[in-house]
Coordinates of C-alpha atoms in Angstrom, one line a residue:
P3 CA 42.3 -67.4 5.8
D4 CA 44.2 -68.2 2.7
V5 CA 47.1 -70.6 3.3
D6 CA 49.9 -71.1 0.8
E7 CA 50.6 -74.7 -0.4
P8 CA 54.0 -75.3 1.5
T9 CA 52.4 -74.2 4.8
L10 CA 49.4 -76.4 4.2
A11 CA 51.6 -79.4 3.4
M12 CA 53.7 -78.8 6.5
T13 CA 50.6 -78.5 8.7
L14 CA 49.0 -81.7 7.3
S15 CA 52.3 -83.6 7.8
A16 CA 52.6 -82.4 11.4
I17 CA 49.0 -83.4 12.1
E18 CA 49.6 -86.9 10.6
S19 CA 53.0 -87.1 12.4
L20 CA 54.7 -88.1 9.2
S21 CA 57.5 -85.6 9.1
S22 CA 60.1 -87.7 10.8
I23 CA 59.0 -90.9 9.0
R24 CA 59.2 -89.6 5.5
K25 CA 62.6 -87.9 6.0
S26 CA 65.8 -89.5 4.8
R27 CA 68.0 -91.5 7.1
S28 CA 70.5 -88.6 7.3
K29 CA 70.9 -85.0 6.2
R30 CA 71.5 -84.6 2.5
E31 CA 74.4 -82.3 1.6
V32 CA 74.2 -80.9 -2.0
T33 CA 76.1 -78.1 -3.7
K34 CA 74.8 -78.3 -7.3
P35 CA 71.1 -77.3 -7.7
D36 CA 70.4 -79.7 -10.5
S37 CA 72.4 -82.7 -9.4
R38 CA 70.8 -86.1 -8.8
G39 CA 71.3 -85.5 -5.0
A40 CA 69.4 -82.2 -5.2
K41 CA 66.6 -83.8 -7.3
L42 CA 66.2 -86.6 -4.7
R43 CA 66.1 -84.1 -1.8
D44 CA 63.3 -82.1 -3.5
L45 CA 61.4 -85.3 -4.3
E46 CA 61.6 -86.6 -0.7
N47 CA 60.4 -83.2 0.6
S48 CA 57.4 -83.4 -1.7
I49 CA 56.2 -86.7 -0.3
A50 CA 55.1 -85.6 3.2
T51 CA 51.5 -86.4 3.8
L52 CA 49.2 -89.4 3.7
D53 CA 46.4 -89.5 1.2
H54 CA 42.8 -90.2 2.5
R55 CA 43.0 -93.9 1.8
Q56 CA 46.2 -94.3 3.7
N57 CA 44.9 -92.2 6.5
R58 CA 41.7 -94.3 6.8
A59 CA 43.7 -97.5 6.8
V60 CA 45.7 -96.2 9.8
I61 CA 42.8 -94.8 11.8
D62 CA 40.0 -97.3 11.0
T63 CA 40.2 -100.1 13.7
V64 CA 37.8 -102.9 12.8
E65 CA 36.8 -105.8 14.9
G66 CA 38.1 -108.7 13.0
V67 CA 40.2 -109.2 9.9
Q68 CA 41.3 -106.2 7.7
R69 CA 43.1 -106.6 4.4
I70 CA 45.2 -103.8 2.9
R71 CA 46.2 -104.2 -0.8
G72 CA 48.3 -101.9 -2.8
L73 CA 51.1 -101.5 -5.3
A74 CA 54.7 -101.4 -4.5
G75 CA 55.4 -97.9 -3.1
S76 CA 51.8 -97.2 -2.1
G77 CA 52.8 -97.0 1.5
K78 CA 51.7 -100.3 2.9
T79 CA 54.6 -100.7 5.2
I80 CA 54.3 -97.2 6.6
V81 CA 50.6 -97.6 7.0
L82 CA 51.1 -100.8 9.0
A83 CA 53.8 -99.2 11.2
L84 CA 51.6 -96.2 11.9
K85 CA 48.6 -98.4 12.6
A86 CA 50.6 -100.5 15.0
A87 CA 51.8 -97.4 16.8
Y88 CA 48.3 -95.8 16.8
L89 CA 46.8 -98.9 18.4
H90 CA 49.6 -99.0 21.0
T91 CA 49.0 -95.3 22.0
Q92 CA 45.2 -95.8 22.1
F93 CA 45.3 -99.2 23.8
P94 CA 48.6 -99.3 25.8
N95 CA 47.6 -102.6 27.5
W96 CA 47.1 -104.5 24.3
R97 CA 49.7 -107.0 23.3
I98 CA 50.4 -106.3 19.6
A99 CA 52.7 -108.1 17.1
V100 CA 54.1 -106.7 13.8
T101 CA 55.6 -109.4 11.6
F102 CA 56.9 -109.7 8.0
N103 CA 58.9 -111.9 5.7
T104 CA 61.9 -109.8 4.9
R105 CA 64.1 -109.6 8.0
S106 CA 65.7 -106.3 6.9
L107 CA 62.3 -104.6 7.5
K108 CA 62.7 -105.1 11.3
G109 CA 64.8 -102.0 11.9
Q110 CA 62.5 -99.9 9.6
F111 CA 59.4 -101.0 11.5
K112 CA 61.0 -100.3 14.9
R113 CA 62.2 -96.8 13.8
H114 CA 58.8 -95.8 12.4
I115 CA 56.8 -97.1 15.4
N116 CA 59.3 -95.4 17.8
N117 CA 59.1 -92.0 16.0
F118 CA 55.3 -92.1 15.7
C119 CA 54.8 -93.0 19.4
I120 CA 57.1 -90.2 20.5
E121 CA 55.3 -87.6 18.3
Q122 CA 51.8 -88.9 19.5
S123 CA 52.4 -89.4 23.2
G124 CA 55.8 -87.9 24.0
E125 CA 57.0 -91.3 25.1
E126 CA 58.8 -94.2 23.5
P127 CA 56.7 -97.4 23.0
D128 CA 56.6 -100.1 25.6
W129 CA 58.4 -102.8 23.6
T130 CA 57.1 -105.5 26.0
K131 CA 53.5 -104.7 24.7
I132 CA 54.3 -104.0 21.0
R133 CA 56.6 -106.5 19.4
V134 CA 58.3 -106.3 16.1
V135 CA 59.0 -110.0 15.6
N136 CA 60.2 -112.3 12.8
A137 CA 57.7 -114.7 11.2
W138 CA 59.6 -117.9 11.8
G139 CA 61.9 -117.4 14.8
A140 CA 64.2 -119.7 16.7
P141 CA 65.4 -120.3 20.3
G142 CA 67.9 -117.7 21.5
G143 CA 66.1 -114.8 23.2
D144 CA 63.8 -111.9 22.2
E145 CA 65.8 -110.8 19.1
R146 CA 65.5 -114.3 17.6
D147 CA 61.9 -114.9 18.6
G148 CA 59.2 -115.4 16.0
I149 CA 55.5 -115.9 15.6
Y150 CA 55.7 -119.6 14.6
Y151 CA 58.3 -120.3 17.4
E152 CA 56.1 -118.6 20.0
Y153 CA 53.1 -120.6 18.8
C154 CA 55.1 -123.9 19.3
R155 CA 56.2 -122.7 22.7
A156 CA 52.7 -122.0 23.8
T157 CA 51.1 -125.2 22.5
G158 CA 53.9 -127.7 23.1
H159 CA 54.2 -128.6 19.4
T160 CA 57.6 -129.6 18.3
F161 CA 59.4 -126.7 16.6
S162 CA 61.0 -127.2 13.2
D163 CA 63.9 -125.1 12.1
F164 CA 64.5 -124.3 8.4
K165 CA 66.7 -127.3 7.8
T166 CA 64.4 -129.7 9.5
A167 CA 61.3 -128.3 7.8
S168 CA 62.9 -128.4 4.4
Y169 CA 63.7 -132.1 4.8
K170 CA 60.3 -132.9 6.3
F171 CA 58.1 -131.0 3.9
G172 CA 59.9 -131.2 0.5
G173 CA 62.2 -128.3 -0.3
N174 CA 62.9 -124.7 0.7
E175 CA 59.8 -123.2 -0.8
R176 CA 57.5 -125.6 1.1
A177 CA 59.4 -125.5 4.4
F178 CA 57.6 -122.8 6.3
D179 CA 54.1 -123.7 4.9
G180 CA 54.7 -127.3 6.0
A181 CA 55.9 -126.2 9.5
C182 CA 52.9 -123.9 10.0
S183 CA 50.4 -126.5 8.7
A184 CA 51.8 -129.1 11.0
A185 CA 51.5 -126.7 14.0
L186 CA 47.9 -126.0 13.1
S187 CA 47.0 -129.7 13.0
F188 CA 48.4 -130.2 16.5
E189 CA 45.6 -130.6 19.0
S190 CA 46.0 -127.9 21.7
P191 CA 43.9 -125.5 23.9
P192 CA 43.2 -122.0 22.4
T193 CA 46.4 -119.9 22.3
E194 CA 45.1 -116.3 22.6
L195 CA 48.4 -114.5 22.9
Y196 CA 47.8 -111.2 21.2
D197 CA 45.1 -108.5 20.9
A198 CA 46.2 -107.6 17.4
I199 CA 48.7 -108.9 14.8
L200 CA 49.8 -107.0 11.8
V201 CA 51.4 -108.9 8.9
D202 CA 53.4 -107.1 6.1
E203 CA 54.3 -108.8 2.8
A204 CA 51.5 -111.3 3.2
Q205 CA 51.8 -112.4 -0.5
D206 CA 55.0 -114.2 0.5
F207 CA 53.3 -116.3 3.2
S208 CA 51.1 -119.3 2.8
P209 CA 47.5 -119.3 4.1
A210 CA 48.7 -121.6 6.9
F211 CA 50.8 -118.8 8.5
L212 CA 47.9 -116.3 8.4
K213 CA 45.6 -118.9 9.9
L214 CA 48.3 -119.5 12.6
C215 CA 48.3 -115.8 13.4
Y216 CA 44.5 -115.8 13.5
R217 CA 44.5 -118.6 16.0
M218 CA 46.9 -116.7 18.3
L219 CA 44.5 -113.8 18.6
K220 CA 42.0 -113.0 21.3
D221 CA 38.4 -112.3 20.1
P222 CA 37.5 -110.3 18.1
K223 CA 40.6 -111.6 16.1
R224 CA 42.1 -108.3 15.0
L225 CA 44.3 -109.5 12.1
V226 CA 45.6 -106.9 9.6
Y227 CA 47.5 -108.2 6.6
A228 CA 49.0 -106.2 3.7
Y229 CA 50.2 -107.4 0.4
D230 CA 50.9 -106.7 -3.3
E231 CA 50.0 -109.7 -5.5
L232 CA 52.7 -109.1 -8.0
Q233 CA 55.5 -109.0 -5.4
N234 CA 54.8 -112.6 -4.6
L235 CA 58.2 -114.4 -5.1
S236 CA 57.0 -117.9 -4.4
G237 CA 54.6 -118.3 -7.4
N238 CA 51.5 -119.0 -5.3
S239 CA 48.7 -116.5 -4.8
L240 CA 46.9 -115.9 -1.6
P241 CA 43.3 -117.1 -1.8
P242 CA 40.4 -114.8 -0.8
P243 CA 39.8 -114.7 3.0
E244 CA 36.4 -116.5 2.6
E245 CA 38.4 -119.5 1.3
M246 CA 41.5 -119.1 3.4
F247 CA 39.8 -119.0 6.9
G248 CA 37.2 -121.7 6.1
V249 CA 33.5 -121.9 7.1
D250 CA 31.7 -122.2 10.5
A251 CA 29.3 -125.0 11.6
N252 CA 26.5 -123.4 9.5
G253 CA 28.7 -123.3 6.3
R254 CA 29.1 -119.6 6.4
P255 CA 32.6 -118.1 5.8
V256 CA 34.4 -117.4 9.1
V257 CA 35.9 -114.2 7.5
T258 CA 34.3 -112.2 4.8
L259 CA 35.3 -108.7 3.5
V260 CA 32.8 -108.4 0.7
G261 CA 31.2 -105.0 0.5
D262 CA 33.1 -103.5 3.4
D263 CA 35.8 -101.0 2.3
R264 CA 36.8 -100.5 5.9
R265 CA 37.9 -104.1 6.1
D266 CA 39.2 -104.3 2.5
V267 CA 41.4 -101.3 1.8
I268 CA 43.0 -100.7 -1.6
L269 CA 45.8 -98.1 -1.8
Q270 CA 45.7 -96.9 -5.4
K271 CA 48.2 -94.1 -5.3
C272 CA 51.9 -94.9 -5.8
Y273 CA 54.3 -92.5 -4.0
R274 CA 57.6 -94.3 -4.7
N275 CA 57.5 -95.1 -8.4
S276 CA 56.8 -92.6 -11.2
K277 CA 54.4 -93.6 -14.0
P278 CA 57.2 -94.7 -16.3
V279 CA 58.9 -96.8 -13.6
L280 CA 55.7 -98.5 -12.5
T281 CA 54.3 -99.3 -15.9
T282 CA 57.7 -100.7 -17.0
A283 CA 57.6 -103.0 -14.0
H284 CA 54.0 -104.1 -14.8
A285 CA 54.7 -104.6 -18.5
L286 CA 57.8 -106.7 -17.8
G287 CA 56.2 -108.5 -14.8
F288 CA 53.2 -109.6 -16.7
G289 CA 54.9 -110.1 -20.0
I290 CA 52.5 -107.7 -21.7
Y291 CA 54.7 -107.2 -24.8
R292 CA 56.5 -110.5 -24.6
Q293 CA 56.7 -112.3 -28.0
I294 CA 54.2 -115.1 -28.3
P295 CA 56.1 -118.4 -28.2
A296 CA 55.5 -121.0 -30.9
N297 CA 52.4 -123.1 -30.2
A298 CA 51.1 -120.6 -27.6
T299 CA 48.1 -118.3 -27.8
T300 CA 49.5 -115.5 -25.6
G301 CA 52.9 -114.1 -24.6
L302 CA 51.5 -113.1 -21.2
V303 CA 53.3 -114.8 -18.3
Q304 CA 50.6 -114.1 -15.7
M305 CA 47.5 -112.1 -15.1
F306 CA 45.1 -111.0 -12.4
E307 CA 42.3 -113.5 -11.9
Q308 CA 39.8 -110.5 -11.7
P309 CA 40.0 -107.9 -14.4
A310 CA 38.6 -105.2 -12.2
L311 CA 41.7 -105.3 -10.1
W312 CA 43.6 -103.2 -12.7
E313 CA 41.2 -100.3 -12.1
E314 CA 41.4 -100.8 -8.3
I315 CA 45.2 -100.3 -8.4
G316 CA 44.9 -97.1 -10.3
Y317 CA 44.7 -97.9 -14.1
R318 CA 41.9 -96.6 -16.3
V319 CA 40.7 -98.1 -19.6
T320 CA 41.6 -96.0 -22.7
D321 CA 40.4 -98.4 -25.3
G322 CA 38.5 -101.8 -25.5
V323 CA 36.9 -103.6 -22.6
L324 CA 38.4 -104.7 -19.4
A325 CA 37.0 -108.2 -19.4
K326 CA 38.2 -111.7 -20.0
D327 CA 38.7 -112.7 -23.6
S328 CA 38.6 -109.1 -24.7
A329 CA 41.2 -106.6 -26.1
V330 CA 42.0 -103.7 -23.8
A331 CA 44.3 -100.7 -23.4
I332 CA 44.9 -99.3 -19.9
Q333 CA 47.1 -96.5 -18.5
R334 CA 47.8 -94.9 -15.1
T335 CA 46.2 -91.6 -14.2
D336 CA 47.8 -88.4 -12.8
E337 CA 45.7 -89.0 -9.7
T338 CA 47.2 -92.4 -9.0
S339 CA 50.7 -91.6 -10.3
P340 CA 51.4 -88.0 -9.4
P341 CA 53.3 -86.2 -12.2
F342 CA 55.9 -84.7 -9.8
L343 CA 57.4 -88.2 -9.3
A344 CA 58.6 -88.1 -12.9
S345 CA 59.0 -84.4 -13.7
H346 CA 62.5 -84.1 -12.0
S347 CA 64.3 -85.8 -14.9
P348 CA 63.8 -86.5 -18.6
L349 CA 61.9 -89.6 -19.5
S350 CA 65.0 -91.1 -21.1
D351 CA 66.8 -90.9 -17.8
L352 CA 64.1 -92.4 -15.5
V353 CA 64.4 -95.9 -16.9
I354 CA 67.3 -97.2 -19.0
F355 CA 67.6 -100.8 -20.3
K356 CA 71.1 -101.6 -21.3
R357 CA 72.6 -104.7 -23.0
F358 CA 76.2 -105.8 -22.9
D359 CA 78.0 -108.5 -24.8
T360 CA 79.5 -110.0 -21.6
E361 CA 78.9 -109.9 -17.9
A362 CA 82.5 -108.4 -17.4
M363 CA 81.5 -105.4 -19.6
L364 CA 78.4 -104.9 -17.6
N365 CA 80.4 -105.0 -14.3
E366 CA 82.9 -102.5 -15.7
W367 CA 80.2 -100.0 -16.8
L368 CA 78.3 -100.3 -13.5
T369 CA 81.5 -99.6 -11.5
K370 CA 82.1 -96.4 -13.4
E371 CA 78.4 -95.3 -13.0
I372 CA 78.4 -95.8 -9.2
E373 CA 81.7 -93.8 -9.0
K374 CA 80.0 -91.0 -11.0
N375 CA 76.8 -91.2 -8.9
L376 CA 78.8 -90.6 -5.7
G377 CA 81.1 -88.0 -7.1
E378 CA 79.7 -85.7 -9.8
E379 CA 76.0 -86.4 -9.1
E380 CA 76.0 -86.0 -5.3
L381 CA 74.1 -89.2 -4.5
R382 CA 74.9 -90.7 -1.1
H383 CA 75.9 -94.3 -0.7
D384 CA 72.5 -95.2 0.7
D385 CA 70.8 -93.7 -2.4
I386 CA 72.1 -96.7 -4.4
I387 CA 70.9 -100.3 -4.4
V388 CA 72.4 -103.0 -6.7
I389 CA 70.0 -106.0 -7.1
H390 CA 70.9 -109.3 -8.5
P391 CA 67.5 -111.1 -9.0
D392 CA 68.7 -114.6 -8.3
P393 CA 69.1 -115.0 -4.5
L394 CA 71.2 -118.2 -4.7
S395 CA 74.0 -116.8 -6.9
A396 CA 73.9 -113.1 -5.8
R397 CA 77.1 -113.5 -3.6
E398 CA 79.2 -114.9 -6.4
R399 CA 77.8 -112.7 -9.2
V400 CA 78.2 -109.3 -7.4
G401 CA 81.7 -110.2 -6.2
P402 CA 83.7 -108.7 -9.1
I403 CA 81.8 -105.4 -9.0
R404 CA 82.3 -105.1 -5.2
K405 CA 86.0 -105.8 -5.6
A406 CA 86.4 -103.1 -8.3
L407 CA 84.5 -100.6 -6.1
F408 CA 86.7 -101.4 -3.1
E409 CA 89.8 -100.7 -5.2
L410 CA 88.3 -97.3 -6.0
G411 CA 87.9 -96.7 -2.2
I412 CA 84.1 -97.0 -2.4
Q413 CA 82.7 -98.9 0.6
N414 CA 79.9 -101.5 -0.1
H415 CA 78.3 -104.5 1.5
L416 CA 76.1 -107.4 0.7
A417 CA 73.0 -107.1 2.8
G418 CA 72.5 -110.0 5.2
V419 CA 76.0 -111.4 4.5
D420 CA 78.3 -108.6 5.6
T421 CA 75.6 -107.3 7.9
N422 CA 73.3 -108.7 10.5
A423 CA 70.2 -110.4 8.8
D424 CA 68.0 -107.5 10.1
V425 CA 70.2 -104.8 8.5
F426 CA 69.8 -103.6 4.9
F427 CA 71.5 -100.1 4.8
R428 CA 74.6 -99.6 6.9
N429 CA 74.2 -96.6 9.1
E430 CA 77.6 -96.6 10.9
T431 CA 79.6 -95.9 7.7
P432 CA 78.7 -94.8 4.1
S433 CA 78.3 -98.0 2.1
V434 CA 76.6 -99.0 -1.2
T435 CA 74.1 -101.8 -0.7
F436 CA 74.3 -105.0 -2.9
T437 CA 71.5 -107.5 -2.4
G438 CA 69.6 -110.5 -3.7
I439 CA 65.9 -110.0 -4.4
Y440 CA 64.5 -111.3 -1.1
R441 CA 66.4 -108.8 1.1
A442 CA 65.5 -106.0 -1.4
K443 CA 61.8 -106.3 -0.7
G444 CA 60.4 -103.5 1.4
N445 CA 63.4 -101.3 0.8
E446 CA 63.9 -98.4 -1.6
A447 CA 66.5 -96.0 -3.0
G448 CA 66.8 -93.2 -5.5
M449 CA 69.0 -95.1 -7.9
V450 CA 68.4 -98.8 -8.5
Y451 CA 70.6 -101.0 -10.7
V452 CA 69.1 -104.4 -11.6
I453 CA 72.0 -106.5 -12.9
N454 CA 71.9 -109.7 -14.9
A455 CA 68.2 -109.1 -15.8
Q456 CA 68.5 -111.5 -18.6
D457 CA 68.1 -114.3 -16.0
C458 CA 64.4 -113.2 -15.7
A459 CA 63.7 -113.9 -19.4
G460 CA 63.1 -117.4 -20.7
A461 CA 60.1 -119.6 -20.9
G462 CA 58.4 -122.5 -19.2
S463 CA 58.2 -123.4 -15.5
G464 CA 59.2 -120.8 -12.9
L465 CA 58.8 -117.9 -15.4
A466 CA 56.1 -116.2 -13.3
T467 CA 58.5 -116.1 -10.3
L468 CA 61.4 -114.8 -12.4
R469 CA 59.2 -112.0 -13.8
N470 CA 58.0 -111.2 -10.3
R471 CA 61.6 -110.8 -9.2
L472 CA 62.1 -108.3 -12.0
F473 CA 59.0 -106.4 -11.1
T474 CA 60.0 -106.3 -7.4
A475 CA 63.6 -105.1 -8.3
I476 CA 62.4 -102.3 -10.6
T477 CA 59.8 -101.0 -8.1
R478 CA 62.5 -100.5 -5.4
S479 CA 63.3 -97.2 -7.3
K480 CA 62.2 -93.8 -6.0
A481 CA 63.7 -92.0 -9.0
W482 CA 65.9 -93.8 -11.5
V483 CA 66.3 -97.4 -12.5
R484 CA 68.9 -99.2 -14.7
V485 CA 68.0 -102.6 -16.0
L486 CA 71.2 -104.3 -17.1
G487 CA 71.9 -107.6 -18.8
H488 CA 73.9 -109.4 -21.4
G489 CA 73.4 -111.9 -24.2
T490 CA 70.4 -112.7 -26.4
K491 CA 67.9 -113.1 -23.5
M492 CA 68.5 -109.4 -22.7
D493 CA 67.6 -108.5 -26.3
A494 CA 64.1 -110.0 -25.7
L495 CA 63.5 -107.9 -22.6
M496 CA 64.7 -104.8 -24.4
E497 CA 62.2 -105.4 -27.2
E498 CA 59.4 -105.6 -24.6
Y499 CA 60.5 -102.3 -23.1
Q500 CA 60.7 -100.7 -26.6
K501 CA 57.1 -101.7 -27.4
L502 CA 56.0 -100.1 -24.1
L503 CA 57.8 -96.8 -25.1
E504 CA 56.2 -96.9 -28.5
R505 CA 52.8 -97.1 -26.8
E506 CA 53.6 -94.2 -24.5
H507 CA 53.4 -96.4 -21.4
R508 CA 50.0 -97.8 -22.2
L509 CA 49.5 -101.5 -21.5
E510 CA 47.7 -103.1 -24.5
F511 CA 46.8 -106.8 -24.4
V512 CA 44.0 -109.4 -24.9
Y513 CA 42.7 -110.4 -21.4
P514 CA 43.1 -114.2 -21.2
S515 CA 40.0 -116.4 -20.9
D516 CA 39.6 -118.6 -17.9
D517 CA 40.9 -121.5 -19.9
I518 CA 44.1 -119.7 -21.0
L519 CA 44.6 -118.3 -17.4
G520 CA 44.5 -121.9 -16.2
K521 CA 47.1 -123.0 -18.8
M522 CA 49.3 -120.1 -17.9
R523 CA 49.3 -121.0 -14.3
V524 CA 50.4 -124.6 -15.1
L525 CA 53.0 -123.6 -17.7
H526 CA 54.7 -120.9 -15.7
R527 CA 54.3 -122.3 -12.2
D528 CA 57.4 -122.9 -10.0
L529 CA 58.5 -126.4 -9.5
S530 CA 60.1 -127.8 -6.3
P531 CA 63.6 -129.3 -6.7
Q532 CA 62.1 -132.7 -6.5
E533 CA 59.5 -132.0 -9.2
R534 CA 62.2 -130.4 -11.4
A535 CA 64.5 -133.5 -11.0
K536 CA 61.6 -135.8 -11.8
R537 CA 60.7 -133.8 -14.9
E538 CA 64.3 -133.9 -16.1
Q539 CA 64.4 -137.7 -15.5
K540 CA 61.2 -138.1 -17.7
K541 CA 62.7 -135.9 -20.4
T542 CA 65.8 -138.1 -20.5
Q543 CA 63.6 -141.2 -20.7
A544 CA 61.7 -139.7 -23.6
K545 CA 65.0 -138.9 -25.4
D546 CA 66.2 -142.5 -24.8
L547 CA 62.9 -143.8 -26.3
A548 CA 63.3 -141.6 -29.4
T549 CA 67.0 -142.7 -29.8
A550 CA 66.1 -146.3 -29.5
L551 CA 63.4 -146.0 -32.2
E552 CA 65.8 -144.2 -34.5
R553 CA 68.6 -146.7 -34.1
G554 CA 66.2 -149.7 -34.5
D555 CA 67.0 -150.9 -31.0
L556 CA 63.3 -150.7 -30.5
N557 CA 60.7 -151.2 -33.2
P558 CA 57.4 -149.2 -33.2
D559 CA 55.6 -152.5 -33.3
D560 CA 57.2 -153.4 -30.0
L561 CA 55.0 -150.8 -28.4
D562 CA 51.4 -151.9 -27.7
D563 CA 48.6 -150.2 -29.7
Q564 CA 47.3 -148.2 -26.7
T565 CA 50.7 -146.7 -26.0
K566 CA 51.3 -145.8 -29.7
S567 CA 47.9 -144.2 -29.9
R568 CA 48.5 -142.1 -26.8
L569 CA 51.9 -140.9 -28.0
L570 CA 50.5 -140.0 -31.4
K571 CA 47.6 -138.1 -29.9
M572 CA 49.8 -136.2 -27.4
L573 CA 52.5 -135.3 -29.9
G574 CA 50.2 -134.7 -32.9
G575 CA 50.0 -131.0 -32.3
H576 CA 53.6 -130.4 -31.4
K577 CA 56.6 -130.0 -33.6

């Protein structure tokens, strides 16, 4: 019989047990039919069923490694939660672990798994069999446990906490990689602790952690890892599994996913970000319309190693050729970016870049906007996230805004500071969430404010990481995003966004050659604190040399011919 669309959607949602997962955290009360709150309610109700790729990723259980790649907002976290719960209901005696980088995802995973298990079996999950566990961990009971700590416990390897690992392995960024690598090199009997391990945000882990997870599995090594290459905040890309897991005694890869779409799942469709929001994030994240610096051949900050990946994540070519060293224009399709995600508001309201003369003026404007969001526009406190991209200075920089909101009677909190590290949104009392970029990952809200975005402009080392922070912040938005900054660096970002608007959200660029890709990786890579200090020391020494030559304290003839020749050759093409 003929079935109307709403009934069909409800039926599919019930079959897939997604109703309770896609719902908001609490009931939405609105009185104005066209308020932001009403628009957000309608938008949330529209996203109720899994598409066929997500559905297959949940149901397909492969013997061995499975990789799930997808854009921010393509449903990777929900797919992993559903997959974990599905395996638990199908194989209740299996020991299953779900792990992640962002600790605030812990509650989200537990809620999703709990709801799905109840809808599937009528019973809550057995939390002794299915564990939602931190990646690192520490002594102190089940809540503080972690995959790495459990591995050390099982093998007898000495556990390193963050402080110890940072000291041992050279800085914060290398701490966990060093700790996992050291644990892997420790001779021990096989540690087959789990039947399946599911890893979210794999782009923020080093290969050593994934290999450690692999080693903790019973045969046939059911490891599922999900990631989005551009949300990588460390500046290092995950190598392909053939390279990551090594070769066997015959020289064949231990793990290969080539030609098997059940093992290598790509989620093309984005259900969180509208086309304007997502293309803005990609344009700024890659530096598509960034002005070409002097003595450079491209303004691009980074680029996928394989051109075909653009089509795999839902773009199509509208002009040119998608190949290295070729000009190309690409845009998202209605199939991969459903139009209803953008149709609720005018284009000019979906994404706004705004520049202020000072940070104080930015803070004052934002305070008034949040007050209006909660009052006139019927948004809830948990519909709003304020993100400061730099995790180290977030506490200090958001302080004046938070103080001004408190004075207006608007409750707010800094995630992971005013709350437990595993909490992002406060449930016990309405409260606006402020956050640094690391805790923002994996979370979403209707209205996202990215403040001090100018910190993500600039040039040179670390730029790829800064642009990834901006990409990640923008893609937290389910509906509206405001990118706010001050000073001349913000002007540069606004020019990039304006060029995107002029091209109607098409991405037009010359795909870098292998040679240029290599130079970009070197130029924009992140440096450790030690490397940064060493580079600054060398720059000071170079300035001292130039000053000494200018003053006559040192004569060019005092330098040997080989040194002079090398300096002239190296500096000959630079102004």
